[in-house]
Structures are given as C-alpha cells and as structure tokens.
CSV table of C-alpha atoms and ligand atoms in Angstrom, one decimal:
chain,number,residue,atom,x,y,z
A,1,UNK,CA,84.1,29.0,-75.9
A,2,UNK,CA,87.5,30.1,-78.1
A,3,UNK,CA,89.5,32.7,-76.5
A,4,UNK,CA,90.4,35.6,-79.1
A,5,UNK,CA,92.8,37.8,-79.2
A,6,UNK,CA,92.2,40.7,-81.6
A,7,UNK,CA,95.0,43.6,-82.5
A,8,UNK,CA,93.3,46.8,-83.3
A,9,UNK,CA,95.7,49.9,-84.5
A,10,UNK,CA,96.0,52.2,-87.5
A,11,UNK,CA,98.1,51.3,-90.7
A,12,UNK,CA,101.6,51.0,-90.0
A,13,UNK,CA,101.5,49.7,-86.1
A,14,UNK,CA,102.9,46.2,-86.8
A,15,UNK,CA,99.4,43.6,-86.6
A,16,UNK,CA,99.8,41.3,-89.3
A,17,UNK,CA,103.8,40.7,-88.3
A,18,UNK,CA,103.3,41.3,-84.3
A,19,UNK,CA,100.0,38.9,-84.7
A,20,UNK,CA,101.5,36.2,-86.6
A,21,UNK,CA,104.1,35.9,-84.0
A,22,UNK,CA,102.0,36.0,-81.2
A,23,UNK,CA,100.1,33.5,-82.6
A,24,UNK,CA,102.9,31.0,-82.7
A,25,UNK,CA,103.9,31.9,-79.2
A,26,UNK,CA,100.2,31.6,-77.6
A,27,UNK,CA,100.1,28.6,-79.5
A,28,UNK,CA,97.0,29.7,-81.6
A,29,UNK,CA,95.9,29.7,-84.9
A,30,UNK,CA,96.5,33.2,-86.7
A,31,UNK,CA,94.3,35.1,-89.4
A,32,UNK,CA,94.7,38.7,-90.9
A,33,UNK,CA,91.3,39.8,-91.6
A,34,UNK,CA,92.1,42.0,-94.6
A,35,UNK,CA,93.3,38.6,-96.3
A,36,UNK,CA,90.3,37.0,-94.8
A,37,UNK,CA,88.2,39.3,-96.3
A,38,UNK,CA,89.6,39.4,-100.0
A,39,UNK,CA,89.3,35.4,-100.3
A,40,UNK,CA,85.3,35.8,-99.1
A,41,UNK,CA,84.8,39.0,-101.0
A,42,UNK,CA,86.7,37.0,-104.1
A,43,UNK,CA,88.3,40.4,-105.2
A,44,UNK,CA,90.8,42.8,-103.8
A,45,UNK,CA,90.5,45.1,-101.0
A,46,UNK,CA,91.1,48.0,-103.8
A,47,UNK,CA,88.7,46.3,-105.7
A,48,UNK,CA,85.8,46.6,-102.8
A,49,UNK,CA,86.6,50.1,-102.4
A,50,UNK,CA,86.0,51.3,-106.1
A,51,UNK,CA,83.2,48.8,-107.0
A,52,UNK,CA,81.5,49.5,-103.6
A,53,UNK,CA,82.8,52.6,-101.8
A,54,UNK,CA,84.0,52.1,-98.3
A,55,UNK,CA,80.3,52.1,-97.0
A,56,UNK,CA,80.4,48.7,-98.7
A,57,UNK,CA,84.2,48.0,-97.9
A,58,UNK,CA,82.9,48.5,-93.9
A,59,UNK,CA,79.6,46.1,-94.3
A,60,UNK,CA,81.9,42.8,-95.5
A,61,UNK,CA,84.7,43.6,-93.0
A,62,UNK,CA,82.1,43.5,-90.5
A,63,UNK,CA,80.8,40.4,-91.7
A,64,UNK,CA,84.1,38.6,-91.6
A,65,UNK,CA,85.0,40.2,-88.4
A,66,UNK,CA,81.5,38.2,-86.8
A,67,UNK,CA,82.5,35.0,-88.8
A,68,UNK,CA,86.2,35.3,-87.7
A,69,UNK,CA,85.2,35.1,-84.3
A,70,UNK,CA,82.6,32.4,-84.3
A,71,UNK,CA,85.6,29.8,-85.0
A,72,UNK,CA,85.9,26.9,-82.2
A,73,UNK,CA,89.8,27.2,-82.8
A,74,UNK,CA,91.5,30.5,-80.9
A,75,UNK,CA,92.8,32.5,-82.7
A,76,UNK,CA,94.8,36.1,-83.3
A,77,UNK,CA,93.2,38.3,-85.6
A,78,UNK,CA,95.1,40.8,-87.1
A,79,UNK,CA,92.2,43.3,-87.5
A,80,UNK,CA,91.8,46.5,-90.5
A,81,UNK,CA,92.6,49.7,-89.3
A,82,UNK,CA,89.0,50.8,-89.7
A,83,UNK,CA,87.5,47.5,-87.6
A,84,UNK,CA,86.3,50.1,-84.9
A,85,UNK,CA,84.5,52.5,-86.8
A,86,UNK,CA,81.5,50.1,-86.5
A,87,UNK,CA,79.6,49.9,-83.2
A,88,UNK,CA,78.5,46.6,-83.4
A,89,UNK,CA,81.9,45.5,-84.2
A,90,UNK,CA,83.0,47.4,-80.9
A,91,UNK,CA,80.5,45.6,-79.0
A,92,UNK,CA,82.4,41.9,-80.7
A,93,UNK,CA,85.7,43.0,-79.6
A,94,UNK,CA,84.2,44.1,-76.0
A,95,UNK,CA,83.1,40.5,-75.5
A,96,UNK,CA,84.6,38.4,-72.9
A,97,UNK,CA,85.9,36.0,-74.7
A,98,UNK,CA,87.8,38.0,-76.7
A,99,UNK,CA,91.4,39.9,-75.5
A,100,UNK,CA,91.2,43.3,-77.3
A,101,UNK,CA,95.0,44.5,-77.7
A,102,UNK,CA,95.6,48.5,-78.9
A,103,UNK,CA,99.3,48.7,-81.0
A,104,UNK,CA,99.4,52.3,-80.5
A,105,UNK,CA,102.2,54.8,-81.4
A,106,UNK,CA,102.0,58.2,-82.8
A,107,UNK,CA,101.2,59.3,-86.2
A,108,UNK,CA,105.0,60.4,-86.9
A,109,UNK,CA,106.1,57.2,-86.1
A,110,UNK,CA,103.5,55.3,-88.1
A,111,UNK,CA,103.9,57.6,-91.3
A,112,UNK,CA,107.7,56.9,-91.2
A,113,UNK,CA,106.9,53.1,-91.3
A,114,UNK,CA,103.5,52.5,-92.9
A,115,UNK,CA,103.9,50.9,-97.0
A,116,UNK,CA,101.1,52.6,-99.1
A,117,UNK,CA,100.3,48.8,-100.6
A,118,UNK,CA,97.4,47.9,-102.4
A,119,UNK,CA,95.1,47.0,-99.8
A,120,UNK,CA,95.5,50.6,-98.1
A,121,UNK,CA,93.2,52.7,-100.7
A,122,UNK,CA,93.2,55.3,-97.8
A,123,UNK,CA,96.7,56.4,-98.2
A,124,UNK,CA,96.4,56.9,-102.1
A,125,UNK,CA,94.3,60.3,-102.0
A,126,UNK,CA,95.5,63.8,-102.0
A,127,UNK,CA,97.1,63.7,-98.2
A,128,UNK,CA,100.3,62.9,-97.1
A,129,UNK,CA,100.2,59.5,-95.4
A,130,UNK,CA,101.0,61.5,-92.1
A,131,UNK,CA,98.1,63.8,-92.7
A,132,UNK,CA,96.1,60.4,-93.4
A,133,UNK,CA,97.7,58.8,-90.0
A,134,UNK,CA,97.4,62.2,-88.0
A,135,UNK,CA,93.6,62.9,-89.1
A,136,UNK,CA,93.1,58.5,-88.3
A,137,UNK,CA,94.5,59.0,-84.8
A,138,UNK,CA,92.3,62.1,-83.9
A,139,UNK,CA,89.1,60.0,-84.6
A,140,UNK,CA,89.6,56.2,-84.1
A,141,UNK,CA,92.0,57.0,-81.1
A,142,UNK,CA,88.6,56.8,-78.2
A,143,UNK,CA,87.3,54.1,-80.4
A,144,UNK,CA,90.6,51.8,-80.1
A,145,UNK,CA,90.6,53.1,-76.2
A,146,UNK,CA,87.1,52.0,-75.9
A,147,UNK,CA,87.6,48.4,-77.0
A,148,UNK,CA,91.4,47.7,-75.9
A,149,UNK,CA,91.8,45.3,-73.0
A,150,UNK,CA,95.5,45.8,-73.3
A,151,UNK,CA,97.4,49.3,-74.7
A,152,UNK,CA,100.7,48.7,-76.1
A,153,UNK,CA,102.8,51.5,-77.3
A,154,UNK,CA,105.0,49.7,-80.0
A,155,UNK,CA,107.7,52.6,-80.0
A,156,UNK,CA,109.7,52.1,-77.6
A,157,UNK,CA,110.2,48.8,-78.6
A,158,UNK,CA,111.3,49.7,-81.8
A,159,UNK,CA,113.6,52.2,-80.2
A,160,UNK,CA,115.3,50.1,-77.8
A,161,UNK,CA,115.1,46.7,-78.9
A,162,UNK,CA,117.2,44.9,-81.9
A,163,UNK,CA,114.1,42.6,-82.2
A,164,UNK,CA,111.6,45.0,-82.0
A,165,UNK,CA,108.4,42.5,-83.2
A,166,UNK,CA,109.9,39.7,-81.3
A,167,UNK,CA,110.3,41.8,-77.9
A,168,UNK,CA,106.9,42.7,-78.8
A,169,UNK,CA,105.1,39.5,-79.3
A,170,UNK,CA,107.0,38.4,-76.2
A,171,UNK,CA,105.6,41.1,-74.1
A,172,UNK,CA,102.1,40.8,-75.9
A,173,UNK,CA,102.0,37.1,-75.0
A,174,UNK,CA,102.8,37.7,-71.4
A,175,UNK,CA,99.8,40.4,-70.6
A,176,UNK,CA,97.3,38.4,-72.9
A,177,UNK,CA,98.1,35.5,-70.6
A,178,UNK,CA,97.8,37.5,-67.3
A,179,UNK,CA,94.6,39.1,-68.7
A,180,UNK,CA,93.1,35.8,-69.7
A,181,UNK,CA,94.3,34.4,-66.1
A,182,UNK,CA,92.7,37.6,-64.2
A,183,UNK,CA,89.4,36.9,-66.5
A,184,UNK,CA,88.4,33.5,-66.6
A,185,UNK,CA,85.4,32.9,-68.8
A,186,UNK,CA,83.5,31.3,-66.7
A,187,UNK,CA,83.7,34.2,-64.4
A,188,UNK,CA,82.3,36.3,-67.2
A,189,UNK,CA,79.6,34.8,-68.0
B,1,LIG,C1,92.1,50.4,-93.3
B,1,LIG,C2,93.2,49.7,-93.0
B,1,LIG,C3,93.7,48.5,-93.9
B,1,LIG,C4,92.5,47.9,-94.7
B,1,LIG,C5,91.8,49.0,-95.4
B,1,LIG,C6,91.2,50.1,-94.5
B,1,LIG,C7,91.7,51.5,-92.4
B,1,LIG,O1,94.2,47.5,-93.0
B,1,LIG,O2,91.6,47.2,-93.9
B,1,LIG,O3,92.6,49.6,-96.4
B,1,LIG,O4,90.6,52.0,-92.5
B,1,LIG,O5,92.6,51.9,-91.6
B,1,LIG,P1,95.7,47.6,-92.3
B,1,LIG,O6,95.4,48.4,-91.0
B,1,LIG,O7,96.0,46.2,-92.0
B,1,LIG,O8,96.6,48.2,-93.2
C-alpha cells in the first residue's frame, strides 16, 4: 500500500509550495488537489462554486480527495483548505497509510500572506480576508487537530529563516520520515 502524505491548513499556510518541495525531497510524486479537481470537474474552482454552491464544491473535492489517495504511486497532496469539513474525508486522512501534516500559523500571519486568487471564492465576499482567516481558524482549527499526525507552525520559519519553504520542507521531510519509521504499515494493519 502507497504511503501518503497530506498537508491540511487554511488559505495562505504555504501547501501547494511547502508540498511541491517536499515531494521532491521524499522523493514522491506531488499533486495539488484544487488543480486536481478543476481538470476532473473540467471547469474552474470559481466556476464550481457559482454553478453549484459550495455544497457541490465540497461533494467533488471529496471525490477527488478518495481517488487522489487510491494511487499505487506515493504521493504529497496539497489538500483545499476546506478538505476537513467532511467527516468521511477526516476518517481518509486518519488512515494509516496516510501522514496527515497541519501547516498552522495564526490568522494575522496568514491574512498578511494569503493572494485572494481565483480559486479562493471564500475571500471575495463582504469580509476582510483576516475576518475570513480568523472566523476559518475558530472552526476548522479541532478539525485540522483531529486529523494531523504532525503540527507544524510555519511562522517561525518564516521569521527566522532566509529560506523559509526550504527550511520547511526540510524539517517536514525529516518528521514524515520519523513518523513513517515509528509507524510501519504493517504494524497498522
Ligand atoms: C478553500 C480553500 C481553497 C479552495 C477553495 C476552498 C477553503 O484552497 O479549495 O477555494 O475552504 O478553505 P487553498 O487552501 O489551496 O487556497
């Protein structure tokens, strides 16, 4: 069975550039699930959301999140900020075979950071993005928590370090290792 290793975090914490080098460190294959999801979906993520609402954005992410993770080949999945609204989802990333990692950081930090790009319909209303980010972090904080194998707190890395995403893939790549080595699958099963 493929090992995984999935980032979860809110808009703004670094997955798709932290993942894709992780990726090329752990020697894996690397996927961003929003892009994922656009090519299966054949239309934009801003698309889903005003043809289908984000009931209907939630029900294909959740699709590719199961197909994503049935690959043979391991992989790092950058994962949507909303991945763990879902329960069943939850109970994917909870698996043993796949490393859950949390790229936390506060919602000051992520508002000074996070792009409002097209994908990210949730920053476009009437709220700040740090009203967004602060209001995100209140209710998908236990949900993250509940799924994460690993916590990382990206900002001190992004304090500290001139390479902040390399440091971080670095150190990401070391405790997937040790966490993979402290869990072997067959163990799990
Ligand atoms: C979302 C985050 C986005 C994208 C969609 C919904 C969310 O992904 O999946 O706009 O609910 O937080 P990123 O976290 O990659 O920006």
């Amino acid at each position: 069975m493929a090992r995984h290793v999935v980032l979860v975090g809110l808009m703004g914490s670094g997955k798709t550039t932290v993942g894709r080098r992780l990726a090329a460190r752990l020697e894996r294959a690397f996927v961003d699930a929003d892009e994922a999801l656009e090519e299966i979906a054949d239309r934009t993520i801003a698309q889903v959301f005003a043809e289908d609402g984000e009931r209907g954005f939630r029900a294909i992410e959740a699709d590719v999140l199961e197909e994503l993770l049935e690959h043979h080949e391991p992989t790092v999945i950058a994962s949507g900020g909303g991945v763990v609204l879902s329960g069943e989802n939850r109970r994917r990333l909870r698996q043993p075979s796949v490393t859950t990692v949390w790229l936390d950081a506060s919602p000051a930090f992520l508002a000074s950071r996070v792009q409002a790009k097209p994908h990210r319909p949730l920053l476009a209303g009437e709220e700040t993005p740090r009203q967004v980010l602060e209001r995100l972090h209140g209710e998908r904080a236990p949900l993250y928590r509940e799924v994460a194998d690993l916590v990382v707190n990206v900002e001190p890395f992004h304090r500290d370090e001139e390479k902040p995403k390399k440091a971080l893939a670095a150190r990401i790549a070391e405790l997937v290792l040790a966490h993979e080595a402290a869990h072997p699958l067959e163990e799990a099963r």
